[in-house]
PDB file of C-alpha atoms in Angstrom:
ATOM      1  CA  MET P 239       0.000   0.000   0.000  1.00  0.00           C
ATOM      2  CA  LYS P 240       2.888   2.368   0.793  1.00  0.00           C
ATOM      3  CA  THR P 241       4.363   1.711  -2.654  1.00  0.00           C
ATOM      4  CA  THR P 242       1.056   2.589  -4.307  1.00  0.00           C
ATOM      5  CA  ARG P 243       0.809   5.847  -2.368  1.00  0.00           C
ATOM      6  CA  SER P 244       4.408   6.727  -3.227  1.00  0.00           C
ATOM      7  CA  LEU P 245       3.793   6.081  -6.903  1.00  0.00           C
ATOM      8  CA  THR P 246       0.599   8.145  -6.761  1.00  0.00           C
ATOM      9  CA  GLY P 247       2.529  10.999  -5.178  1.00  0.00           C
ATOM     10  CA  LEU P 248       5.144  10.819  -7.916  1.00  0.00           C
ATOM     11  CA  ALA P 249       2.447  10.797 -10.611  1.00  0.00           C
ATOM     12  CA  VAL P 250       0.735  13.860  -9.107  1.00  0.00           C
ATOM     13  CA  ALA P 251       4.081  15.672  -8.824  1.00  0.00           C
ATOM     14  CA  ALA P 252       4.887  14.869 -12.458  1.00  0.00           C
ATOM     15  CA  GLY P 253       1.477  16.196 -13.496  1.00  0.00           C
ATOM     16  CA  VAL P 254       2.006  19.449 -11.600  1.00  0.00           C
ATOM     17  CA  LEU P 255       5.444  19.890 -13.155  1.00  0.00           C
ATOM     18  CA  ALA P 256       4.011  19.217 -16.610  1.00  0.00           C
ATOM     19  CA  LEU P 257       1.378  21.923 -16.088  1.00  0.00           C
ATOM     20  CA  ALA P 258       3.819  24.492 -14.625  1.00  0.00           C
ATOM     21  CA  PRO P 259       4.954  25.918 -18.026  1.00  0.00           C
ATOM     22  CA  VAL P 260       1.319  26.599 -18.936  1.00  0.00           C
ATOM     23  CA  VAL P 261       0.717  28.468 -15.694  1.00  0.00           C
ATOM     24  CA  ALA P 262       3.923  30.485 -16.167  1.00  0.00           C
ATOM     25  CA  SER P 263       3.067  31.406 -19.766  1.00  0.00           C
ATOM     26  CA  GLY P 264      -0.469  32.345 -18.705  1.00  0.00           C
ATOM     27  CA  THR P 265       0.913  34.663 -16.011  1.00  0.00           C
ATOM     28  CA  ALA P 266       3.196  36.340 -18.549  1.00  0.00           C
ATOM     29  CA  GLN P 267       0.281  36.760 -20.938  1.00  0.00           C
ATOM     30  CA  ALA P 268      -1.852  38.239 -18.151  1.00  0.00           C
ATOM     31  CA  ALA P 269       0.858  40.794 -17.323  1.00  0.00           C
ATOM     32  CA  THR P 270       1.155  41.767 -20.984  1.00  0.00           C
ATOM     33  CA  GLY P 271      -2.613  41.971 -21.332  1.00  0.00           C
ATOM     34  CA  ALA P 272      -2.922  44.268 -18.296  1.00  0.00           C
ATOM     35  CA  ALA P 273      -0.832  46.897 -20.073  1.00  0.00           C
ATOM     36  CA  SER P 274      -3.166  47.024 -23.076  1.00  0.00           C
ATOM     37  CA  THR P 275      -6.217  49.289 -23.237  1.00  0.00           C
ATOM     38  CA  ALA P 276      -9.744  48.141 -22.452  1.00  0.00           C
ATOM     39  CA  SER P 277     -10.951  48.675 -26.017  1.00  0.00           C
ATOM     40  CA  THR P 278      -8.177  46.487 -27.397  1.00  0.00           C
ATOM     41  CA  ALA P 279      -9.003  43.771 -24.857  1.00  0.00           C
ATOM     42  CA  SER P 280     -12.710  43.835 -25.696  1.00  0.00           C
ATOM     43  CA  THR P 281     -11.945  43.706 -29.421  1.00  0.00           C
ATOM     44  CA  ALA P 282      -9.568  40.771 -28.901  1.00  0.00           C
ATOM     45  CA  SER P 283     -12.067  38.859 -26.756  1.00  0.00           C
ATOM     46  CA  THR P 284     -14.806  39.433 -29.334  1.00  0.00           C
ATOM     47  CA  ALA P 285     -12.491  38.232 -32.108  1.00  0.00           C
ATOM     48  CA  SER P 286     -11.396  35.146 -30.157  1.00  0.00           C
ATOM     49  CA  ALA P 287     -15.008  34.288 -29.298  1.00  0.00           C
ATOM     50  CA  ALA P 288     -15.967  34.633 -32.960  1.00  0.00           C
ATOM     51  CA  SER P 289     -13.066  32.458 -34.084  1.00  0.00           C
ATOM     52  CA  ALA P 290     -13.873  29.836 -31.421  1.00  0.00           C
ATOM     53  CA  SER P 291     -17.517  29.641 -32.486  1.00  0.00           C
ATOM     54  CA  ALA P 292     -16.520  29.512 -36.151  1.00  0.00           C
ATOM     55  CA  ALA P 293     -13.952  26.778 -35.470  1.00  0.00           C
ATOM     56  CA  SER P 294     -16.255  24.615 -33.316  1.00  0.00           C
ATOM     57  CA  PRO P 295     -17.983  22.814 -36.194  1.00  0.00           C
ATOM     58  CA  ALA P 296     -14.566  21.779 -37.558  1.00  0.00           C
ATOM     59  CA  ALA P 297     -13.741  19.755 -34.436  1.00  0.00           C
ATOM     60  CA  ALA P 298     -13.680  16.045 -35.283  1.00  0.00           C
ATOM     61  CA  ALA P 299     -14.544  13.300 -32.832  1.00  0.00           C
ATOM     62  CA  ARG P 300     -11.680  10.936 -32.031  1.00  0.00           C
ATOM     63  CA  ARG P 301     -12.462   7.378 -30.955  1.00  0.00           C
ATOM     64  CA  TRP P 302     -11.015   5.974 -27.735  1.00  0.00           C
ATOM     65  CA  GLY P 303     -11.117   2.492 -26.280  1.00  0.00           C
ATOM     66  CA  PRO P 304     -12.173  -0.097 -25.733  1.00  0.00           C
ATOM     67  CA  TYR P 305     -10.428  -0.066 -22.374  1.00  0.00           C
ATOM     68  CA  ALA P 306     -11.049  -2.932 -19.951  1.00  0.00           C
ATOM     69  CA  ALA P 307     -10.873  -3.398 -16.204  1.00  0.00           C
ATOM     70  CA  SER P 308      -8.554  -6.036 -14.800  1.00  0.00           C
ATOM     71  CA  GLY P 309      -9.766  -9.503 -15.707  1.00  0.00           C
ATOM     72  CA  ASN P 310     -11.960  -7.998 -18.471  1.00  0.00           C
ATOM     73  CA  ARG P 311     -14.765  -7.535 -15.931  1.00  0.00           C
ATOM     74  CA  ALA P 312     -15.868  -4.181 -17.424  1.00  0.00           C
ATOM     75  CA  LYS P 313     -15.140  -2.268 -20.606  1.00  0.00           C
ATOM     76  CA  ALA P 314     -15.583   1.297 -21.829  1.00  0.00           C
ATOM     77  CA  SER P 315     -15.279   2.981 -25.217  1.00  0.00           C
ATOM     78  CA  GLY P 316     -16.452   6.138 -26.928  1.00  0.00           C
ATOM     79  CA  THR P 317     -15.437   9.367 -28.642  1.00  0.00           C
ATOM     80  CA  LEU P 318     -13.725  12.573 -27.576  1.00  0.00           C
ATOM     81  CA  THR P 319     -14.127  15.908 -29.352  1.00  0.00           C
ATOM     82  CA  ALA P 320     -11.710  18.726 -28.509  1.00  0.00           C
ATOM     83  CA  ALA P 321     -12.251  22.250 -29.786  1.00  0.00           C
ATOM     84  CA  PRO P 322      -9.550  23.368 -32.216  1.00  0.00           C
ATOM     85  CA  LYS P 323      -7.114  25.943 -30.879  1.00  0.00           C
ATOM     86  CA  ASP P 324      -4.519  28.307 -32.324  1.00  0.00           C
ATOM     87  CA  ASP P 325      -1.961  28.023 -29.509  1.00  0.00           C
ATOM     88  CA  PRO P 326      -0.725  24.469 -28.812  1.00  0.00           C
ATOM     89  CA  ALA P 327       0.450  25.556 -25.351  1.00  0.00           C
ATOM     90  CA  ALA P 328      -3.065  26.640 -24.325  1.00  0.00           C
ATOM     91  CA  PRO P 329      -5.749  24.339 -22.929  1.00  0.00           C
ATOM     92  CA  ALA P 330      -8.685  23.388 -25.149  1.00  0.00           C
ATOM     93  CA  PRO P 331     -11.672  25.759 -24.940  1.00  0.00           C
ATOM     94  CA  TYR P 332     -13.863  22.695 -24.459  1.00  0.00           C
ATOM     95  CA  VAL P 333     -13.711  18.913 -24.606  1.00  0.00           C
ATOM     96  CA  ARG P 334     -16.776  16.724 -25.124  1.00  0.00           C
ATOM     97  CA  VAL P 335     -16.647  13.053 -24.116  1.00  0.00           C
ATOM     98  CA  LYS P 336     -19.300  10.513 -25.114  1.00  0.00           C
ATOM     99  CA  GLY P 337     -19.206   6.790 -24.528  1.00  0.00           C
ATOM    100  CA  SER P 338     -20.529   3.751 -22.745  1.00  0.00           C
ATOM    101  CA  ILE P 339     -19.488   1.468 -19.906  1.00  0.00           C
ATOM    102  CA  THR P 340     -20.502  -2.203 -19.847  1.00  0.00           C
ATOM    103  CA  ASP P 341     -20.491  -4.414 -16.757  1.00  0.00           C
ATOM    104  CA  LEU P 342     -19.163  -7.896 -17.551  1.00  0.00           C
ATOM    105  CA  THR P 343     -19.380  -9.309 -14.012  1.00  0.00           C
ATOM    106  CA  ARG P 344     -22.183 -11.792 -13.453  1.00  0.00           C
ATOM    107  CA  SER P 345     -22.436 -11.008  -9.749  1.00  0.00           C
ATOM    108  CA  ALA P 346     -25.338  -8.817  -8.620  1.00  0.00           C
ATOM    109  CA  SER P 347     -23.095  -7.136  -6.055  1.00  0.00           C
ATOM    110  CA  SER P 348     -20.416  -6.077  -8.584  1.00  0.00           C
ATOM    111  CA  CYS P 349     -20.482  -3.155 -10.980  1.00  0.00           C
ATOM    112  CA  GLY P 350     -18.484  -1.775 -13.867  1.00  0.00           C
ATOM    113  CA  ARG P 351     -17.267   1.784 -13.419  1.00  0.00           C
ATOM    114  CA  ALA P 352     -15.646   4.369 -15.695  1.00  0.00           C
ATOM    115  CA  VAL P 353     -13.801   7.095 -13.779  1.00  0.00           C
ATOM    116  CA  PHE P 354     -12.573  10.228 -15.562  1.00  0.00           C
ATOM    117  CA  ARG P 355      -9.914  12.542 -14.123  1.00  0.00           C
ATOM    118  CA  ILE P 356     -10.130  15.977 -15.761  1.00  0.00           C
ATOM    119  CA  SER P 357      -7.524  18.740 -15.406  1.00  0.00           C
ATOM    120  CA  THR P 358      -9.038  22.177 -16.038  1.00  0.00           C
ATOM    121  CA  PHE P 359      -7.789  25.746 -15.723  1.00  0.00           C
ATOM    122  CA  ASP P 360      -9.685  28.601 -14.072  1.00  0.00           C
ATOM    123  CA  SER P 361      -9.717  32.248 -15.199  1.00  0.00           C
ATOM    124  CA  GLY P 362      -6.460  32.851 -13.284  1.00  0.00           C
ATOM    125  CA  ASN P 363      -4.888  29.961 -15.241  1.00  0.00           C
ATOM    126  CA  GLN P 364      -4.598  27.819 -12.097  1.00  0.00           C
ATOM    127  CA  PRO P 365      -4.967  24.036 -12.641  1.00  0.00           C
ATOM    128  CA  HIS P 366      -7.744  22.056 -10.932  1.00  0.00           C
ATOM    129  CA  LEU P 367      -8.565  18.340 -10.873  1.00  0.00           C
ATOM    130  CA  SER P 368     -12.112  17.034 -11.021  1.00  0.00           C
ATOM    131  CA  TYR P 369     -13.513  13.536 -11.272  1.00  0.00           C
ATOM    132  CA  ARG P 370     -16.565  12.076 -13.005  1.00  0.00           C
ATOM    133  CA  ASP P 371     -17.617   8.476 -12.608  1.00  0.00           C
ATOM    134  CA  TYR P 372     -20.290   6.354 -14.229  1.00  0.00           C
ATOM    135  CA  ARG P 373     -21.451   3.036 -12.753  1.00  0.00           C
ATOM    136  CA  ILE P 374     -23.508   0.196 -14.238  1.00  0.00           C
ATOM    137  CA  CYS P 375     -24.472  -2.934 -12.291  1.00  0.00           C
ATOM    138  CA  SER P 376     -26.466  -4.830 -14.953  1.00  0.00           C
ATOM    139  CA  TYR P 377     -24.526  -7.592 -16.705  1.00  0.00           C
ATOM    140  CA  GLY P 378     -23.995  -6.988 -20.415  1.00  0.00           C
ATOM    141  CA  LYS P 379     -26.096  -3.812 -20.620  1.00  0.00           C
ATOM    142  CA  PRO P 380     -24.135  -0.690 -21.585  1.00  0.00           C
ATOM    143  CA  LEU P 381     -24.673   2.623 -19.813  1.00  0.00           C
ATOM    144  CA  GLY P 382     -24.229   5.646 -22.064  1.00  0.00           C
ATOM    145  CA  PHE P 383     -22.708   8.859 -20.769  1.00  0.00           C
ATOM    146  CA  ALA P 384     -21.708  12.260 -22.105  1.00  0.00           C
ATOM    147  CA  PHE P 385     -20.160  15.351 -20.573  1.00  0.00           C
ATOM    148  CA  THR P 386     -18.478  18.577 -21.644  1.00  0.00           C
ATOM    149  CA  GLU P 387     -15.767  20.470 -19.756  1.00  0.00           C
ATOM    150  CA  GLN P 388     -14.235  23.878 -20.533  1.00  0.00           C
ATOM    151  CA  ASN P 389     -10.577  25.033 -20.432  1.00  0.00           C
ATOM    152  CA  VAL P 390      -9.347  21.446 -20.397  1.00  0.00           C
ATOM    153  CA  GLY P 391      -5.706  20.503 -19.996  1.00  0.00           C
ATOM    154  CA  GLU P 392      -6.030  16.719 -19.803  1.00  0.00           C
ATOM    155  CA  VAL P 393      -8.667  13.963 -19.693  1.00  0.00           C
ATOM    156  CA  GLU P 394      -7.763  10.542 -18.285  1.00  0.00           C
ATOM    157  CA  LEU P 395      -9.793   7.352 -17.839  1.00  0.00           C
ATOM    158  CA  LYS P 396      -9.701   4.353 -15.561  1.00  0.00           C
ATOM    159  CA  VAL P 397     -12.075   1.385 -15.897  1.00  0.00           C
ATOM    160  CA  CYS P 398     -12.778  -0.660 -12.761  1.00  0.00           C
ATOM    161  CA  ALA P 399     -14.983  -3.558 -11.707  1.00  0.00           C
ATOM    162  CA  GLU P 400     -15.760  -3.509  -8.003  1.00  0.00           C
ATOM    163  CA  SER P 401     -18.482  -3.901  -5.417  1.00  0.00           C
ATOM    164  CA  LYS P 402     -21.596  -1.748  -5.576  1.00  0.00           C
ATOM    165  CA  THR P 403     -20.697   1.523  -3.797  1.00  0.00           C
ATOM    166  CA  ALA P 404     -21.677   5.170  -4.208  1.00  0.00           C
ATOM    167  CA  LYS P 405     -18.122   6.324  -4.943  1.00  0.00           C
ATOM    168  CA  PRO P 406     -15.104   4.670  -6.571  1.00  0.00           C
ATOM    169  CA  SER P 407     -12.877   2.841  -4.096  1.00  0.00           C
ATOM    170  CA  THR P 408      -9.346   4.003  -3.338  1.00  0.00           C
ATOM    171  CA  THR P 409      -8.131   0.817  -5.022  1.00  0.00           C
ATOM    172  CA  CYS P 410      -9.890   1.874  -8.214  1.00  0.00           C
ATOM    173  CA  LEU P 411      -8.557   5.437  -8.028  1.00  0.00           C
ATOM    174  CA  TYR P 412      -4.961   4.770  -7.006  1.00  0.00           C
ATOM    175  CA  SER P 413      -3.905   1.358  -8.314  1.00  0.00           C
ATOM    176  CA  GLY P 414      -3.089   0.712 -11.939  1.00  0.00           C
ATOM    177  CA  THR P 415      -2.595   3.358 -14.600  1.00  0.00           C
ATOM    178  CA  TRP P 416      -4.796   6.108 -15.955  1.00  0.00           C
ATOM    179  CA  LYS P 417      -5.315   6.036 -19.727  1.00  0.00           C
ATOM    180  CA  SER P 418      -4.761   9.466 -21.265  1.00  0.00           C
ATOM    181  CA  LEU P 419      -7.573  10.343 -23.682  1.00  0.00           C
ATOM    182  CA  TYR P 420      -6.595  13.978 -24.303  1.00  0.00           C
ATOM    183  CA  ALA P 421      -3.697  16.255 -23.356  1.00  0.00           C
ATOM    184  CA  TYR P 422      -3.509  19.926 -24.399  1.00  0.00           C
ATOM    185  CA  TYR P 423       0.165  19.623 -25.383  1.00  0.00           C
ATOM    186  CA  GLU P 424      -0.339  16.769 -27.908  1.00  0.00           C
TER     187      GLU P 424
END
């Protein structure tokens, strides 16, 4: 258990270090932007909003999966659509994830679960982690899901098969590897 926690700590530290250049570049951009006039800023924000809305239809869905839990007791697959962006060092304006999770355990007390770890950035360009999980406890019947997040840096997935609980277990969250579905720097 101590090894798992140590590895988790190293993974979190690596993630923070990977996001540090984005935060630093965002701070430099904010300082430069503060020196500009209000009319220039409003014109730039209007232009960027117009280009983002014009570019949105061009975003193509990319398939991911199927990813399976250990022992092939659950599987998940779907599509991910990331908004196109001009700056590869900036997070995506939005990411839309659609998919399904299927429980392949025959036990009534076991469920298949898809857990997503999403790294987003707030208006101050500070990174935040959030989680979304989807659970299905009916053998062989897929559960569809869809969600959209804004200012996304990374989307990761873990598929687990475990007992019927309200939240994912610590074993599900911290053992094994997260599958990267999207990273802003790709």
